[in-house]
mmCIF file of C-alpha atoms in Angstrom:
data_model
loop_
_atom_site.group_PDB
_atom_site.id
_atom_site.type_symbol
_atom_site.label_atom_id
_atom_site.label_comp_id
_atom_site.label_asym_id
_atom_site.label_seq_id
_atom_site.Cartn_x
_atom_site.Cartn_y
_atom_site.Cartn_z
ATOM 1 C CA ASN A 674 -22.738 -10.120 10.529
ATOM 2 C CA GLY A 675 -24.069 -12.685 13.458
ATOM 3 C CA VAL A 676 -23.885 -9.492 15.588
ATOM 4 C CA PRO A 677 -27.200 -8.850 17.820
ATOM 5 C CA PRO A 678 -28.912 -5.837 16.606
ATOM 6 C CA GLY A 679 -27.644 -2.555 18.681
ATOM 7 C CA ASN A 680 -24.045 -3.811 19.150
ATOM 8 C CA ASP A 681 -21.596 -1.398 18.682
ATOM 9 C CA MET A 682 -19.792 -3.638 15.915
ATOM 10 C CA ILE A 683 -22.572 -2.811 13.679
ATOM 11 C CA ARG A 684 -21.652 0.806 13.739
ATOM 12 C CA PHE A 685 -17.962 0.105 13.446
ATOM 13 C CA SER A 686 -18.759 -2.221 10.397
ATOM 14 C CA LYS A 687 -20.233 1.001 8.951
ATOM 15 C CA GLY A 688 -17.500 3.068 9.474
ATOM 16 C CA ASN A 689 -15.520 0.372 7.674
ATOM 17 C CA MET A 690 -17.587 0.837 4.487
ATOM 18 C CA MET A 691 -16.393 4.430 4.049
ATOM 19 C CA TRP A 692 -12.872 4.566 2.733
ATOM 20 C CA HIS A 693 -9.754 4.614 4.807
ATOM 21 C CA SER A 694 -6.536 4.102 5.712
ATOM 22 C CA ASP A 695 -6.029 1.971 9.009
ATOM 23 C CA TYR A 696 -5.085 4.015 12.195
ATOM 24 C CA SER A 697 -4.554 7.259 10.059
ATOM 25 C CA TYR A 698 -5.606 9.235 13.147
ATOM 26 C CA THR A 699 -2.512 8.208 15.227
ATOM 27 C CA ALA A 700 1.204 9.985 14.749
ATOM 28 C CA ASP A 701 2.659 6.412 13.263
ATOM 29 C CA TRP A 702 -0.373 4.904 11.746
ATOM 30 C CA ALA A 703 -0.232 0.675 10.662
ATOM 31 C CA ALA A 704 2.071 0.344 8.077
ATOM 32 C CA GLN A 705 0.509 -2.838 6.861
ATOM 33 C CA SER A 706 -2.673 -4.679 7.542
ATOM 34 C CA ILE A 707 -3.628 -8.404 7.464
ATOM 35 C CA LEU A 708 -7.173 -9.522 7.160
ATOM 36 C CA TYR A 709 -8.172 -13.307 7.118
ATOM 37 C CA ALA A 710 -11.662 -14.931 6.053
ATOM 38 C CA LEU A 711 -12.625 -17.623 8.477
ATOM 39 C CA GLU A 712 -16.141 -17.681 7.140
ATOM 40 C CA ALA A 713 -17.376 -15.738 4.233
ATOM 41 C CA VAL A 714 -21.085 -14.836 3.021
ATOM 42 C CA SER A 715 -22.490 -16.211 -0.076
ATOM 43 C CA LYS A 716 -22.691 -13.232 -1.808
ATOM 44 C CA GLY A 717 -21.392 -9.490 -1.208
ATOM 45 C CA GLY A 718 -18.922 -8.089 1.327
ATOM 46 C CA GLU A 719 -16.313 -7.349 -0.848
ATOM 47 C CA THR A 720 -13.277 -5.467 0.302
ATOM 48 C CA GLU A 721 -11.728 -2.973 -1.778
ATOM 49 C CA TRP A 722 -8.466 -1.149 -2.214
ATOM 50 C CA ALA A 723 -7.465 2.109 -4.030
ATOM 51 C CA SER A 724 -4.170 2.715 -4.887
ATOM 52 C CA THR A 725 -3.384 6.035 -3.795
ATOM 53 C CA GLU A 726 0.316 6.023 -5.643
ATOM 54 C CA ALA A 727 -1.470 5.372 -9.065
ATOM 55 C CA ALA A 728 -3.728 8.200 -8.199
ATOM 56 C CA TYR A 729 -1.373 10.866 -7.299
ATOM 57 C CA ASP A 730 0.992 9.806 -10.427
ATOM 58 C CA ALA A 731 -2.476 10.738 -12.311
ATOM 59 C CA LEU A 732 -2.569 14.125 -11.022
ATOM 60 C CA PRO A 733 -1.791 17.193 -13.204
ATOM 61 C CA GLU A 734 1.644 18.537 -11.989
ATOM 62 C CA ALA A 735 0.226 22.191 -10.770
ATOM 63 C CA GLU A 736 -2.285 19.893 -8.828
ATOM 64 C CA LYS A 737 0.753 17.745 -7.248
ATOM 65 C CA ALA A 738 2.721 20.719 -6.193
ATOM 66 C CA ARG A 739 -0.537 22.443 -4.714
ATOM 67 C CA LEU A 740 -1.460 19.386 -2.487
ATOM 68 C CA SER A 741 2.112 18.793 -1.629
ATOM 69 C CA ARG A 742 1.719 22.148 0.622
ATOM 70 C CA LEU A 743 -1.136 20.876 2.589
ATOM 71 C CA THR A 744 -1.452 19.238 5.937
ATOM 72 C CA ALA A 745 -4.667 17.274 6.960
ATOM 73 C CA THR A 746 -5.497 16.719 10.494
ATOM 74 C CA HIS A 747 -6.898 13.049 11.132
ATOM 75 C CA ASP A 748 -9.397 12.485 13.902
ATOM 76 C CA ARG A 749 -10.818 8.938 15.212
ATOM 77 C CA PHE A 750 -14.022 10.575 16.419
ATOM 78 C CA HIS A 751 -14.505 12.625 13.250
ATOM 79 C CA SER A 752 -15.380 9.351 11.314
ATOM 80 C CA ARG A 753 -16.674 7.548 14.472
ATOM 81 C CA ILE A 754 -19.737 10.681 14.636
ATOM 82 C CA LYS A 755 -20.263 10.226 11.421
ATOM 83 C CA ASN A 756 -21.857 6.647 12.192
ATOM 84 C CA GLY A 757 -23.686 7.655 15.073
ATOM 85 C CA PHE A 758 -20.994 7.360 17.695
ATOM 86 C CA THR A 759 -21.639 10.153 20.717
ATOM 87 C CA ASP A 760 -20.826 8.642 23.790
ATOM 88 C CA PHE A 761 -17.151 9.640 24.189
ATOM 89 C CA THR A 762 -15.658 10.482 27.376
ATOM 90 C CA GLU A 763 -12.880 12.827 28.091
ATOM 91 C CA GLU A 764 -10.674 9.883 28.791
ATOM 92 C CA ASP A 765 -11.448 8.884 25.127
ATOM 93 C CA TYR A 766 -10.292 12.245 23.744
ATOM 94 C CA ARG A 767 -7.145 12.280 25.862
ATOM 95 C CA LEU A 768 -6.060 9.009 24.564
ATOM 96 C CA THR A 769 -6.440 9.691 21.047
ATOM 97 C CA PRO A 770 -5.745 13.333 20.311
ATOM 98 C CA PRO A 771 -6.045 14.555 16.466
ATOM 99 C CA VAL A 772 -2.975 14.086 14.671
ATOM 100 C CA PRO A 773 -1.698 16.322 11.575
ATOM 101 C CA HIS A 774 -0.258 14.340 8.502
ATOM 102 C CA PRO A 775 0.848 15.703 5.061
ATOM 103 C CA LEU A 776 -1.640 15.352 2.355
ATOM 104 C CA VAL A 777 1.157 14.100 -0.029
ATOM 105 C CA THR A 778 3.350 11.570 1.726
ATOM 106 C CA THR A 779 6.605 9.756 0.382
ATOM 107 C CA HIS A 780 6.826 5.880 0.943
ATOM 108 C CA PRO A 781 9.768 5.130 3.037
ATOM 109 C CA VAL A 782 10.963 1.899 0.932
ATOM 110 C CA THR A 783 9.840 2.552 -2.644
ATOM 111 C CA GLY A 784 10.154 6.426 -2.538
ATOM 112 C CA ARG A 785 6.729 6.800 -4.505
ATOM 113 C CA LYS A 786 4.422 9.640 -3.565
ATOM 114 C CA ALA A 787 0.830 9.145 -2.399
ATOM 115 C CA LEU A 788 -2.293 10.874 -1.344
ATOM 116 C CA LEU A 789 -2.953 10.403 2.368
ATOM 117 C CA LEU A 790 -6.853 10.768 2.809
ATOM 118 C CA GLY A 791 -9.758 8.912 4.003
ATOM 119 C CA SER A 792 -12.781 9.583 6.444
ATOM 120 C CA HIS A 793 -10.522 10.273 9.305
ATOM 121 C CA VAL A 794 -9.731 13.646 7.791
ATOM 122 C CA SER A 795 -11.338 16.409 9.603
ATOM 123 C CA THR A 796 -9.825 19.446 8.516
ATOM 124 C CA ILE A 797 -7.232 20.777 6.366
ATOM 125 C CA GLU A 798 -4.857 23.744 7.533
ATOM 126 C CA GLY A 799 -5.547 26.993 5.985
ATOM 127 C CA MET A 800 -8.965 25.862 4.859
ATOM 128 C CA SER A 801 -12.507 26.018 5.769
ATOM 129 C CA GLU A 802 -14.287 23.164 7.142
ATOM 130 C CA ALA A 803 -16.522 23.121 4.030
ATOM 131 C CA ASP A 804 -13.447 23.703 1.806
ATOM 132 C CA ALA A 805 -11.479 20.924 3.402
ATOM 133 C CA GLU A 806 -14.254 18.254 3.343
ATOM 134 C CA ALA A 807 -15.145 19.410 -0.226
ATOM 135 C CA LEU A 808 -11.316 18.632 -1.332
ATOM 136 C CA VAL A 809 -11.168 15.396 0.407
ATOM 137 C CA THR A 810 -14.571 14.199 -1.143
ATOM 138 C CA GLU A 811 -13.047 15.373 -4.721
ATOM 139 C CA LEU A 812 -9.690 13.728 -4.070
ATOM 140 C CA THR A 813 -11.089 10.504 -2.941
ATOM 141 C CA ALA A 814 -13.288 10.332 -5.834
ATOM 142 C CA HIS A 815 -10.506 10.680 -8.031
ATOM 143 C CA CYS A 816 -8.728 8.061 -5.586
ATOM 144 C CA CYS A 817 -11.306 5.138 -6.198
ATOM 145 C CA GLN A 818 -12.061 5.297 -10.065
ATOM 146 C CA PRO A 819 -12.459 2.171 -11.415
ATOM 147 C CA GLN A 820 -8.468 1.977 -12.732
ATOM 148 C CA PHE A 821 -7.057 2.094 -9.383
ATOM 149 C CA VAL A 822 -9.417 -0.125 -7.469
ATOM 150 C CA TYR A 823 -9.148 -3.728 -6.686
ATOM 151 C CA SER A 824 -12.215 -5.631 -5.244
ATOM 152 C CA HIS A 825 -11.690 -9.030 -3.308
ATOM 153 C CA GLY A 826 -14.602 -11.488 -2.753
ATOM 154 C CA TRP A 827 -13.785 -13.473 -0.199
ATOM 155 C CA THR A 828 -14.059 -17.341 0.553
ATOM 156 C CA PRO A 829 -12.676 -19.065 4.044
ATOM 157 C CA GLY A 830 -8.862 -19.639 4.008
ATOM 158 C CA ASP A 831 -8.168 -15.968 2.178
ATOM 159 C CA ILE A 832 -5.804 -13.865 3.626
ATOM 160 C CA VAL A 833 -4.797 -10.325 2.090
ATOM 161 C CA VAL A 834 -1.928 -8.201 3.181
ATOM 162 C CA TRP A 835 -1.861 -4.545 2.503
ATOM 163 C CA ASP A 836 0.598 -1.542 2.442
ATOM 164 C CA ASN A 837 -1.426 1.188 4.281
ATOM 165 C CA ARG A 838 0.698 3.950 3.361
ATOM 166 C CA SER A 839 -0.013 3.511 -0.304
ATOM 167 C CA THR A 840 -3.709 2.509 -0.568
ATOM 168 C CA LEU A 841 -7.114 3.209 0.681
ATOM 169 C CA HIS A 842 -9.856 0.593 1.439
ATOM 170 C CA ARG A 843 -13.491 0.101 2.480
ATOM 171 C CA GLY A 844 -15.614 -3.217 3.259
ATOM 172 C CA ARG A 845 -18.811 -3.597 1.169
ATOM 173 C CA ALA A 846 -22.400 -4.542 2.341
ATOM 174 C CA ALA A 847 -23.204 -7.985 3.051
ATOM 175 C CA ASP A 848 -26.759 -10.120 3.935
ATOM 176 C CA PRO A 849 -26.855 -9.149 7.609
ATOM 177 C CA THR A 850 -28.777 -12.573 7.930
ATOM 178 C CA GLU A 851 -25.717 -14.441 7.276
ATOM 179 C CA ARG A 852 -22.991 -15.242 9.522
ATOM 180 C CA ARG A 853 -19.033 -13.903 8.603
ATOM 181 C CA VAL A 854 -16.029 -14.172 10.527
ATOM 182 C CA MET A 855 -12.605 -11.948 9.902
ATOM 183 C CA ARG A 856 -9.660 -11.943 11.720
ATOM 184 C CA ARG A 857 -7.727 -8.569 11.229
ATOM 185 C CA THR A 858 -4.404 -7.460 12.442
ATOM 186 C CA ALA A 859 -2.494 -4.243 11.755
ATOM 187 C CA VAL A 860 1.637 -3.930 11.595
ATOM 188 C CA PHE A 861 3.093 -0.801 12.873
ATOM 189 C CA GLY A 862 6.727 0.097 11.802
ATOM 190 C CA GLU A 863 8.618 2.898 9.522
ATOM 191 C CA GLY A 864 6.081 5.533 8.798
ATOM 192 C CA VAL A 865 5.957 7.734 5.701
ATOM 193 C CA GLU A 866 7.770 10.803 4.657
ATOM 194 C CA GLY A 867 6.356 14.436 4.385
ATOM 195 C CA PRO A 868 6.885 17.832 4.979
ATOM 196 C CA GLU A 869 8.177 18.608 8.697
ATOM 197 C CA ILE A 870 4.970 19.105 11.232
ATOM 198 C CA GLN A 871 5.133 20.509 14.675
ATOM 199 C CA VAL A 872 2.538 18.751 16.944
ATOM 200 C CA VAL A 873 1.324 20.748 19.879
ATOM 201 C CA GLY A 874 -0.173 19.248 22.759
#
């Protein structure tokens, strides 16, 4: 909000409206994120969080077992391309290569299991692209049912800290003519546990 038309921040903002976990396209993605509101809009612009732990707990045992054997590839450019970015360089791809993560992870502190999904998932090992996309869509819809979601409407001075290892989040649309100023930082630390994955390359 308050960004000139055509600015890349607009496309980034569209990406933020998709369910995701911050930096899941890196090997050791953000453990926590912090979002602070300096200026807020009068209506809309909420941020929503979905508990991927509660969603995992609600799955049938057979489905938990099936998903625990799957590995997903997270690709920064997969989600960016969906939002109109095309001007990537070879250096961009070299600096942020796709990374594999287990679809079911174990939190290093609580020991709880969670689903690791989001808009950065490009493929799932052993599945066609279409089948992988269908599964991610199905599981994301499961995670984002109302009973698993918290929605926060922002006022200036609000600050929210969340655990990326057990949640997905997204931003909601706001009036583009209103000014909104947010500050975000990410904390990188101990990752999650899952089946051993060999990274080649």
